[in-house]
Structure formats: structure tokens, C-alpha cells
């Protein structure tokens, strides 16, 4: 048995259709096996609070080994994992193809799925993971104005924490009174120019967040495509990508959303469109999680092959000689955070590469988990840990005295600016798509 591995990590399909996947005794046995390997290694101790929780349980047990930890306490570790995948991608030497076959995030996902099937989820978790349903209700103009105002009242936030378990100090995104899809400008009739590595026409999967919370991100993306004469369409029908339900362990709900999204996306993929989603978690869902859940589905595979991160697409267009570089405005100092779900896509730092094309722009890149992760950092019981995990990121983002604080993940960007506090100075939070549009002067 060799110690560690220098081979590129591989991912096995998620065998969730097999009844053995939900066998509680088998799960406990696998948790104990993997936890014992982690205990003997401890390389991941600084990534998040899941590993310190595990190691504290071991160190405070009678045997100081995993066999001394009560099985019921395994759930304490599972609850601290928010499936960022950083242990798998950056730290663990025992991921497949190593014989020990350690996939800590997918084991945590299995444990969450077993828990969900056994007990379901509480009202708060079901509500927070129903992003599409919440958006359709709360983005109604009058409702959006009221909700946004209430979310800023300390008394209301205190009541929300007590009744819903949403931490009173977490800054929440506003809801937009005009949805992105309703206000999206139609594409001009540009001729599609295929590059060596990029299709010449684009389909936009808007995402719940862009449609209901920050439609400006979507409009910025359309403006960038228009400026570069790339014809585009919006996906004719879309629902939530499924990531919030995946993180909850509700795999059946993920399948239902997949049945809504994949047919229209596959139709576009087969028609030669590049599919762009402006939120990294949504892109990752179609690039990795759904293909691992449904490895035999040809349409899922077609969508996977057609899916691009927006900046992955723009940088590849530049390499194809098809991206304009007529930038008119320097961006100054940009502190840029690489989200975990961008890193997991294994595409390199494409956003940094694109921003560095702009003259008069200095990009400081921070490649570390900020600790928010979807709904996890919103919850009362995890808010303090989310801020603790983010401290190194907050400090590194503030060090250059930036003009802009930016992350491909819009909720991470908000979380980082909140964590920076007075250290942010006069820095403005701006999504990279907004920055690139500003640089073009469009």
C-alpha cells in the first residue's frame, strides 16, 4: 500500500439508486473507516469546522481513537460539512484512484441523504432550499419592497432568528422587483462565429439568484456577449439547479428539478450552443453533480459538455481570437476571491485572467474558502463558524486597500464585505461580470 497518491483525483458516480446507499449500519461503518483515515492524517484541519469537530471528538474520547467516539456523535461532523469539496480537491492524498478511496464530501452527502430520508427537514431548511418558490413569491414588486425593508430592521431580524433560525446579523440579499428574465434584452442578429474551443452562440441559464436577487449580473452578462457580437438566447424553461436540495440531502428533489431542466438544456446543447450560468454552484451542478448522480443519462452528459463558466468562455474566446479588448476604463485595485465551486470545476483562474486583460488593473487573488456556502452561513447555529472560517479571507482581501471586492459567487462577495468590516475602507462590492462591463465602458 503506497502512502498518498500523485495521480489526478477521479470521482466515482454517486450510487444513490442502490438501496445499500441508505443502509444505516453500512453508513456508520464507512464513516468510521474514513474518519479513522482522517484522524491519522489531519491535513484538512484548517479547511473548515468539520475536521476540527471530528478531531476534538477523537481526542476527547476514552481511547483517543475513532472507536472511542459514539456513533451518534458522527452527525456533529456531518452537520459542519457544507460540501465545498476543498478537502477532496486540494488536501486529501487518499482520494481515488488511491486504494483507500476517500471521498469525504460524497460520504457527508450520503450521510445527509440518509438523515433526510429518515427524518426529513425542518421548515426553515425546506424554505431556504426552495429558492425558486421563494423567489417567485418574494420578487413580486410590493412584496419585494416590504421584505427588503423588514430584513433591515433589527427587531424583525431578532424575531426571524427566534422563529426561523436565520441569524439576525447575517446580511441578506435584497429581492428585485423586476426579474431578470422579464427584463432581459433580446439578442441582436449577430452571425455565430465558432472558435477552435468555443461555440459562437450562447444560451443563458439565468439561475434563481440572478433572476430574483441580482438581475444586474444577468444584464451585465448579456451586455458583454452583445459587445463581443455573440448571439444569445435564454433557456426557454428553467427551475432551480438543485444545489440547495443536494446540500440538504434531498436527492429525490434534485431528480425532479433535473427532469425540468435537462430537456430544454439538452436541446440547446445538441443545437451547438454554449450554455452559461453566472453562479458557480449552478454551473458545478451541471458540470459535476448531476453527471455523477445520473452517469447513464446521455442528455445530462450533453449538457455537461456544453456548460461553461462565463469567464471560462470569455478567456477561451480570447484564445480563439474572438474577444474584443477595447477596454476604456481601468479598474484599479481589485481583491478577487475564487469561490470553492469555481475551483472544483478544474478550469484554472479564468476570472483573474480576464480581469488582468484590462490595462490599469491590479488583481489580488485569494484562493481560500470564505465559509458562507449557500444557506449554511445564514443559519443561526452556523453563522459564527462561517465568520470564523472566513477570517483569513477577510484579512487577505483587505490588505491591498482595494477599490473593488469581487467574487464570482455573489453571496460570498457579500459575506466577505461584511466580514471585512471597517477594513474594507471605501471598497465597493462588484461582481466580476459588472467589472468587465465597466472596463469596456458599456
Coordinates of C-alpha atoms in Angstrom, one line a residue:
X1 CA 0.0 0.0 0.0
X2 CA 1.6 3.3 -1.1
X3 CA 1.4 6.4 1.1
X4 CA -0.7 9.0 -0.7
X5 CA -1.0 9.5 -4.4
X6 CA 0.4 11.8 -7.1
X7 CA -2.3 10.8 -9.6
X8 CA -5.1 13.2 -10.6
X9 CA -8.2 12.6 -8.5
X10 CA -11.1 10.8 -10.0
X11 CA -14.7 10.8 -8.9
X12 CA -16.9 7.7 -8.7
X13 CA -20.6 8.0 -9.6
X14 CA -22.9 8.5 -6.7
X15 CA -24.6 5.1 -6.2
X16 CA -27.8 6.6 -4.7
X17 CA -30.2 4.4 -6.5
X18 CA -28.8 1.4 -4.8
X19 CA -30.8 0.5 -1.6
X20 CA -27.4 -0.1 0.2
X21 CA -26.6 3.6 -0.1
X22 CA -29.2 4.3 2.6
X23 CA -28.3 1.4 4.9
X24 CA -27.6 3.0 8.2
X25 CA -25.3 0.3 9.5
X26 CA -23.2 0.3 6.3
X27 CA -23.0 4.1 6.5
X28 CA -21.8 4.1 10.1
X29 CA -19.1 1.5 9.1
X30 CA -17.9 3.7 6.2
X31 CA -18.0 6.8 8.4
X32 CA -15.8 5.1 10.9
X33 CA -13.4 3.8 8.3
X34 CA -13.0 7.3 6.6
X35 CA -12.9 9.1 9.9
X36 CA -10.0 6.8 11.1
X37 CA -8.0 7.7 8.0
X38 CA -8.7 11.4 8.5
X39 CA -7.7 11.1 12.2
X40 CA -4.4 9.6 11.2
X41 CA -3.7 12.3 8.6
X42 CA -5.2 15.6 9.8
X43 CA -4.1 17.6 6.8
X44 CA -7.5 19.2 6.4
X45 CA -7.7 20.7 9.9
X46 CA -7.6 24.3 8.7
X47 CA -10.2 24.0 5.9
X48 CA -13.4 24.2 7.8
X49 CA -15.0 23.2 11.1
X50 CA -15.9 19.7 10.1
X51 CA -12.4 18.3 10.7
X52 CA -11.7 20.1 14.0
X53 CA -15.1 18.8 15.2
X54 CA -14.0 15.2 14.3
X55 CA -10.6 15.6 15.8
X56 CA -12.0 17.0 19.0
X57 CA -14.4 14.1 19.3
X58 CA -11.5 11.7 18.9
X59 CA -9.1 13.5 21.2
X60 CA -11.7 13.7 24.0
X61 CA -12.8 10.1 23.7
X62 CA -11.7 7.4 26.1
X63 CA -9.4 5.7 23.6
X64 CA -8.3 8.8 21.7
X65 CA -9.1 6.8 18.6
X66 CA -12.2 6.8 16.3
X67 CA -13.5 3.7 18.0
X68 CA -14.0 5.7 21.2
X69 CA -16.4 8.2 19.5
X70 CA -20.1 7.5 20.0
X71 CA -21.8 6.7 16.6
X72 CA -24.5 9.3 17.4
X73 CA -21.8 12.0 17.5
X74 CA -20.8 11.3 13.9
X75 CA -23.7 13.6 13.0
X76 CA -21.9 16.5 14.6
X77 CA -19.2 16.2 11.9
X78 CA -21.7 15.8 9.1
X79 CA -23.6 19.0 10.2
X80 CA -20.4 21.0 9.9
X81 CA -19.7 20.0 6.3
X82 CA -21.2 22.2 3.6
X83 CA -19.9 20.2 0.6
X84 CA -17.4 22.8 -0.6
X85 CA -15.2 19.9 -1.9
X86 CA -12.0 21.6 -0.9
X87 CA -10.7 18.6 1.1
X88 CA -11.2 16.4 -1.9
X89 CA -9.7 18.8 -4.4
X90 CA -6.7 20.3 -2.5
X91 CA -5.7 18.3 0.5
X92 CA -6.6 14.6 0.7
X93 CA -3.9 12.3 -0.6
X94 CA -6.2 9.3 -0.4
X95 CA -8.9 10.2 -2.9
X96 CA -9.5 7.7 -5.8
X97 CA -7.7 6.2 -7.6
X98 CA -5.9 5.6 -4.3
X99 CA -6.9 2.2 -2.9
X100 CA -8.3 3.8 0.3
X101 CA -10.9 5.5 -1.9
X102 CA -11.6 8.5 0.4
X103 CA -14.3 10.9 -0.9
X104 CA -15.2 12.8 2.3
X105 CA -17.7 15.2 0.7
X106 CA -19.7 12.5 -1.0
X107 CA -19.6 10.5 2.2
X108 CA -21.1 13.5 4.0
X109 CA -23.6 13.9 1.2
X110 CA -24.6 10.2 1.8
X111 CA -25.0 10.8 5.5
X112 CA -27.2 13.9 4.8
X113 CA -29.3 11.9 2.4
X114 CA -29.8 9.1 4.9
X115 CA -30.7 11.6 7.6
X116 CA -33.2 13.4 5.2
X117 CA -34.8 10.1 4.2
X118 CA -35.1 9.1 7.9
X119 CA -36.3 12.4 9.4
X120 CA -37.0 14.8 6.5
X121 CA -36.1 18.5 7.1
X122 CA -37.5 21.3 9.3
X123 CA -39.5 24.2 8.0
X124 CA -36.5 26.6 7.8
X125 CA -34.3 24.2 5.8
X126 CA -37.1 23.3 3.4
X127 CA -37.9 27.0 3.0
X128 CA -34.3 28.2 2.4
X129 CA -33.6 25.4 -0.1
X130 CA -36.7 26.2 -2.1
X131 CA -35.0 29.2 -3.8
X132 CA -37.3 29.2 -6.9
X133 CA -40.5 29.1 -4.9
X134 CA -39.3 31.8 -2.5
X135 CA -38.1 34.0 -5.4
X136 CA -41.4 33.8 -7.3
X137 CA -43.3 35.0 -4.2
X138 CA -40.8 37.5 -2.7
X139 CA -39.8 39.1 -6.0
X140 CA -43.4 40.4 -6.6
X141 CA -42.8 44.2 -6.6
X142 CA -44.8 45.2 -3.5
X143 CA -43.7 42.1 -1.6
X144 CA -40.0 42.6 -2.5
X145 CA -40.1 46.2 -1.2
X146 CA -41.7 45.1 2.1
X147 CA -39.3 42.1 2.6
X148 CA -36.2 44.1 1.8
X149 CA -37.3 46.8 4.3
X150 CA -38.1 44.2 7.0
X151 CA -34.8 42.4 6.6
X152 CA -33.0 45.5 7.6
X153 CA -34.9 46.1 10.9
X154 CA -33.1 44.8 14.0
X155 CA -36.4 44.0 15.8
X156 CA -37.7 42.0 12.8
X157 CA -34.4 40.2 12.4
X158 CA -34.4 39.2 16.1
X159 CA -37.9 37.7 15.6
X160 CA -36.7 36.0 12.5
X161 CA -33.8 34.4 14.3
X162 CA -36.1 33.1 17.1
X163 CA -38.9 31.8 14.7
X164 CA -36.9 30.7 11.7
X165 CA -33.4 30.2 12.9
X166 CA -31.9 32.7 10.4
X167 CA -29.1 34.6 12.2
X168 CA -30.0 38.2 13.0
X169 CA -26.6 39.5 12.0
X170 CA -26.3 37.8 8.6
X171 CA -26.7 40.4 5.8
X172 CA -29.3 39.0 3.4
X173 CA -29.6 39.8 -0.3
X174 CA -32.4 42.0 -1.5
X175 CA -35.2 40.7 -3.7
X176 CA -35.5 42.5 -7.1
X177 CA -38.9 43.9 -8.1
X178 CA -38.2 43.1 -11.7
X179 CA -37.0 39.6 -12.5
X180 CA -34.0 39.2 -14.9
X181 CA -35.9 37.0 -17.3
X182 CA -38.7 39.6 -17.6
X183 CA -36.3 42.4 -18.4
X184 CA -33.6 40.7 -20.5
X185 CA -32.8 42.4 -23.7
X186 CA -33.2 40.3 -26.8
X187 CA -30.0 39.5 -28.7
X188 CA -29.2 41.3 -31.9
X189 CA -28.9 39.0 -35.0
X190 CA -25.2 38.5 -35.0
X191 CA -23.7 35.7 -37.0
X192 CA -22.4 32.9 -34.8
X193 CA -18.6 32.7 -35.1
X194 CA -17.4 29.4 -33.7
X195 CA -13.9 29.3 -32.3
X196 CA -11.5 26.4 -32.0
X197 CA -12.6 25.8 -28.4
X198 CA -15.9 27.8 -28.1
X199 CA -19.3 27.7 -29.8
X200 CA -20.2 31.0 -31.4
X201 CA -23.7 31.2 -29.8
X202 CA -24.7 31.1 -26.2
X203 CA -27.7 30.0 -24.1
X204 CA -28.1 31.6 -20.7
X205 CA -29.3 29.6 -17.7
X206 CA -30.3 32.5 -15.5
X207 CA -30.2 30.8 -12.1
X208 CA -32.6 31.6 -9.2
X209 CA -30.2 34.1 -7.7
X210 CA -29.8 36.3 -10.8
X211 CA -33.5 36.0 -11.7
X212 CA -34.8 37.1 -8.3
X213 CA -32.0 38.8 -6.3
X214 CA -29.3 40.4 -8.6
X215 CA -30.7 40.7 -12.1
X216 CA -27.9 43.2 -12.8
X217 CA -25.5 40.3 -13.0
X218 CA -27.5 38.8 -15.9
X219 CA -27.8 42.1 -17.7
X220 CA -24.1 42.6 -17.4
X221 CA -23.5 39.1 -18.9
X222 CA -25.9 39.9 -21.8
X223 CA -24.1 43.3 -22.4
X224 CA -20.7 41.5 -22.6
X225 CA -22.0 39.0 -25.1
X226 CA -23.6 41.8 -27.1
X227 CA -20.4 43.8 -27.1
X228 CA -18.5 40.8 -28.4
X229 CA -21.1 40.1 -31.0
X230 CA -22.1 36.7 -29.6
X231 CA -25.8 35.9 -30.3
X232 CA -27.6 34.5 -27.2
X233 CA -30.9 33.1 -26.1
X234 CA -32.4 32.5 -22.7
X235 CA -33.2 28.9 -21.8
X236 CA -36.9 28.6 -22.5
X237 CA -37.7 27.0 -19.2
X238 CA -35.7 26.6 -16.0
X239 CA -36.1 25.8 -12.4
X240 CA -33.5 25.8 -9.5
X241 CA -30.4 23.9 -10.5
X242 CA -30.8 21.6 -7.4
X243 CA -27.7 22.5 -5.4
X244 CA -29.7 23.7 -2.3
X245 CA -31.6 20.5 -2.2
X246 CA -28.4 18.5 -2.8
X247 CA -26.8 20.1 0.2
X248 CA -29.9 19.2 2.2
X249 CA -29.6 15.6 1.2
X250 CA -32.9 15.6 -0.7
X251 CA -31.8 13.7 -3.7
X252 CA -35.3 12.9 -4.9
X253 CA -36.0 16.7 -5.1
X254 CA -32.7 17.0 -7.1
X255 CA -34.0 14.4 -9.6
X256 CA -37.3 16.3 -10.0
X257 CA -35.5 19.5 -10.8
X258 CA -33.2 17.7 -13.2
X259 CA -36.3 16.4 -15.1
X260 CA -37.4 20.0 -15.6
X261 CA -34.0 21.5 -16.5
X262 CA -32.3 18.9 -18.6
X263 CA -34.7 18.5 -21.6
X264 CA -34.5 22.2 -22.7
X265 CA -30.8 22.4 -21.9
X266 CA -30.0 19.3 -23.8
X267 CA -32.0 20.6 -26.8
X268 CA -29.7 23.7 -26.8
X269 CA -26.6 21.6 -26.3
X270 CA -27.4 19.4 -29.2
X271 CA -28.1 22.5 -31.3
X272 CA -24.5 23.7 -30.7
X273 CA -25.0 26.3 -28.0
X274 CA -22.5 27.0 -25.2
X275 CA -24.6 27.1 -22.0
X276 CA -23.5 29.8 -19.5
X277 CA -24.7 30.0 -15.9
X278 CA -23.5 33.1 -13.9
X279 CA -23.4 31.5 -10.5
X280 CA -20.6 28.9 -9.9
X281 CA -22.7 26.5 -7.8
X282 CA -25.2 26.2 -10.6
X283 CA -22.5 25.7 -13.2
X284 CA -21.0 23.0 -11.0
X285 CA -24.3 21.3 -10.6
X286 CA -24.5 20.6 -14.3
X287 CA -20.8 20.0 -14.8
X288 CA -20.3 17.6 -11.9
X289 CA -23.1 16.7 -9.5
X290 CA -25.8 15.7 -11.9
X291 CA -23.4 13.7 -14.1
X292 CA -22.3 11.8 -11.0
X293 CA -25.9 11.2 -9.9
X294 CA -27.1 10.2 -13.4
X295 CA -24.0 8.7 -15.2
X296 CA -26.0 6.8 -17.8
X297 CA -28.1 9.8 -18.9
X298 CA -26.9 10.9 -22.4
X299 CA -28.7 14.3 -22.1
X300 CA -27.1 15.1 -18.8
X301 CA -23.7 14.3 -20.4
X302 CA -24.5 16.6 -23.4
X303 CA -25.4 19.4 -21.0
X304 CA -22.2 18.8 -19.0
X305 CA -20.1 19.1 -22.2
X306 CA -21.9 22.3 -23.3
X307 CA -21.7 24.0 -19.9
X308 CA -19.3 26.9 -19.3
X309 CA -18.5 29.3 -16.5
X310 CA -18.9 32.8 -18.1
X311 CA -15.2 33.7 -17.7
X312 CA -14.1 30.3 -18.8
X313 CA -16.0 31.1 -22.0
X314 CA -14.6 34.6 -22.3
X315 CA -11.0 33.5 -21.8
X316 CA -11.4 30.7 -24.3
X317 CA -12.9 33.2 -26.8
X318 CA -9.8 35.4 -26.2
X319 CA -7.5 32.5 -27.0
X320 CA -9.6 31.9 -30.1
X321 CA -9.0 35.5 -31.1
X322 CA -12.7 36.3 -30.8
X323 CA -12.8 38.5 -27.7
X324 CA -12.6 42.3 -28.0
X325 CA -10.0 44.0 -25.9
X326 CA -11.2 47.6 -26.5
X327 CA -11.2 48.4 -22.7
X328 CA -11.8 52.0 -21.9
X329 CA -11.7 52.2 -18.1
X330 CA -9.0 50.8 -15.7
X331 CA -10.4 49.1 -12.6
X332 CA -7.6 50.0 -10.2
X333 CA -7.0 47.5 -7.4
X334 CA -9.3 44.5 -7.3
X335 CA -9.4 42.0 -4.5
X336 CA -10.8 38.9 -6.1
X337 CA -11.9 35.8 -4.3
X338 CA -12.1 32.4 -6.1
X339 CA -15.2 30.6 -4.8
X340 CA -14.8 26.9 -3.9
X341 CA -17.4 25.9 -6.5
X342 CA -15.3 27.6 -9.2
X343 CA -12.1 25.9 -8.0
X344 CA -13.8 22.5 -8.1
X345 CA -14.5 23.0 -11.8
X346 CA -10.8 22.5 -12.6
X347 CA -10.7 25.3 -15.1
X348 CA -8.0 27.5 -13.6
X349 CA -8.4 31.1 -12.5
X350 CA -10.3 32.3 -15.6
X351 CA -11.9 35.3 -13.9
X352 CA -8.5 36.6 -12.8
X353 CA -7.1 36.1 -16.3
X354 CA -10.0 38.1 -17.8
X355 CA -9.7 41.0 -15.3
X356 CA -5.9 41.1 -15.9
X357 CA -6.5 41.8 -19.6
X358 CA -7.8 45.3 -18.5
X359 CA -5.0 47.9 -18.5
X360 CA -4.5 49.7 -15.2
X361 CA -5.9 46.8 -13.2
X362 CA -4.1 45.1 -10.3
X363 CA -5.8 41.9 -9.2
X364 CA -5.1 40.3 -5.8
X365 CA -6.4 36.8 -5.8
X366 CA -7.5 35.0 -2.7
X367 CA -8.0 31.2 -3.2
X368 CA -9.5 30.0 0.1
X369 CA -13.0 29.1 1.3
X370 CA -14.8 32.1 2.7
X371 CA -17.2 29.9 4.8
X372 CA -20.7 31.1 3.7
X373 CA -21.7 28.3 1.3
X374 CA -25.3 28.8 0.2
X375 CA -27.7 28.6 3.1
X376 CA -25.2 27.2 5.6
X377 CA -23.8 30.5 6.8
X378 CA -27.3 32.0 7.1
X379 CA -28.4 29.6 9.8
X380 CA -28.3 30.6 13.4
X381 CA -26.2 27.7 14.5
X382 CA -23.5 28.0 11.8
X383 CA -23.2 31.8 11.4
X384 CA -20.4 32.2 13.9
X385 CA -18.4 29.3 12.4
X386 CA -19.0 30.8 8.9
X387 CA -17.4 34.1 10.1
X388 CA -14.6 32.2 11.8
X389 CA -13.7 30.2 8.6
X390 CA -13.8 33.4 6.6
X391 CA -11.4 35.4 8.8
X392 CA -8.2 34.7 6.7
X393 CA -10.1 35.6 3.6
X394 CA -11.4 38.9 5.1
X395 CA -7.9 39.8 6.1
X396 CA -6.3 39.0 2.8
X397 CA -9.0 40.7 0.8
X398 CA -8.5 43.9 2.8
X399 CA -4.7 44.0 2.7
X400 CA -4.2 45.7 -0.7
X401 CA -6.7 48.6 0.2
X402 CA -8.8 47.6 -2.8
X403 CA -11.1 49.7 -4.9
X404 CA -13.3 46.7 -5.5
X405 CA -14.1 43.5 -3.6
X406 CA -15.2 40.8 -6.0
X407 CA -16.1 37.1 -6.1
X408 CA -17.8 35.0 -8.8
X409 CA -20.1 33.8 -6.0
X410 CA -22.3 36.8 -5.2
X411 CA -23.2 35.6 -1.7
X412 CA -19.6 35.0 -0.9
X413 CA -18.8 38.6 -2.1
X414 CA -21.5 40.0 0.3
X415 CA -20.2 37.7 3.2
X416 CA -16.6 38.8 2.6
X417 CA -17.5 42.5 2.6
X418 CA -19.5 42.0 5.8
X419 CA -16.6 40.2 7.4
X420 CA -14.1 42.8 6.3
X421 CA -16.0 45.5 8.3
X422 CA -14.0 48.7 8.7
X423 CA -11.1 47.0 6.9
X424 CA -13.0 47.3 3.6
X425 CA -12.4 51.1 3.6
X426 CA -14.1 52.6 0.6
X427 CA -14.0 49.3 -1.4
X428 CA -17.1 48.6 -3.4
X429 CA -18.6 45.1 -3.9
X430 CA -18.9 44.4 -7.6
X431 CA -19.3 41.1 -9.4
X432 CA -16.6 40.3 -11.9
X433 CA -19.2 40.5 -14.8
X434 CA -20.0 44.0 -13.6
X435 CA -16.3 44.9 -13.5
X436 CA -15.6 43.6 -17.0
X437 CA -18.6 45.6 -18.3
X438 CA -17.4 48.7 -16.5
X439 CA -13.9 48.2 -18.1
X440 CA -15.5 48.1 -21.6
X441 CA -17.4 51.3 -20.8
X442 CA -20.7 49.7 -21.9

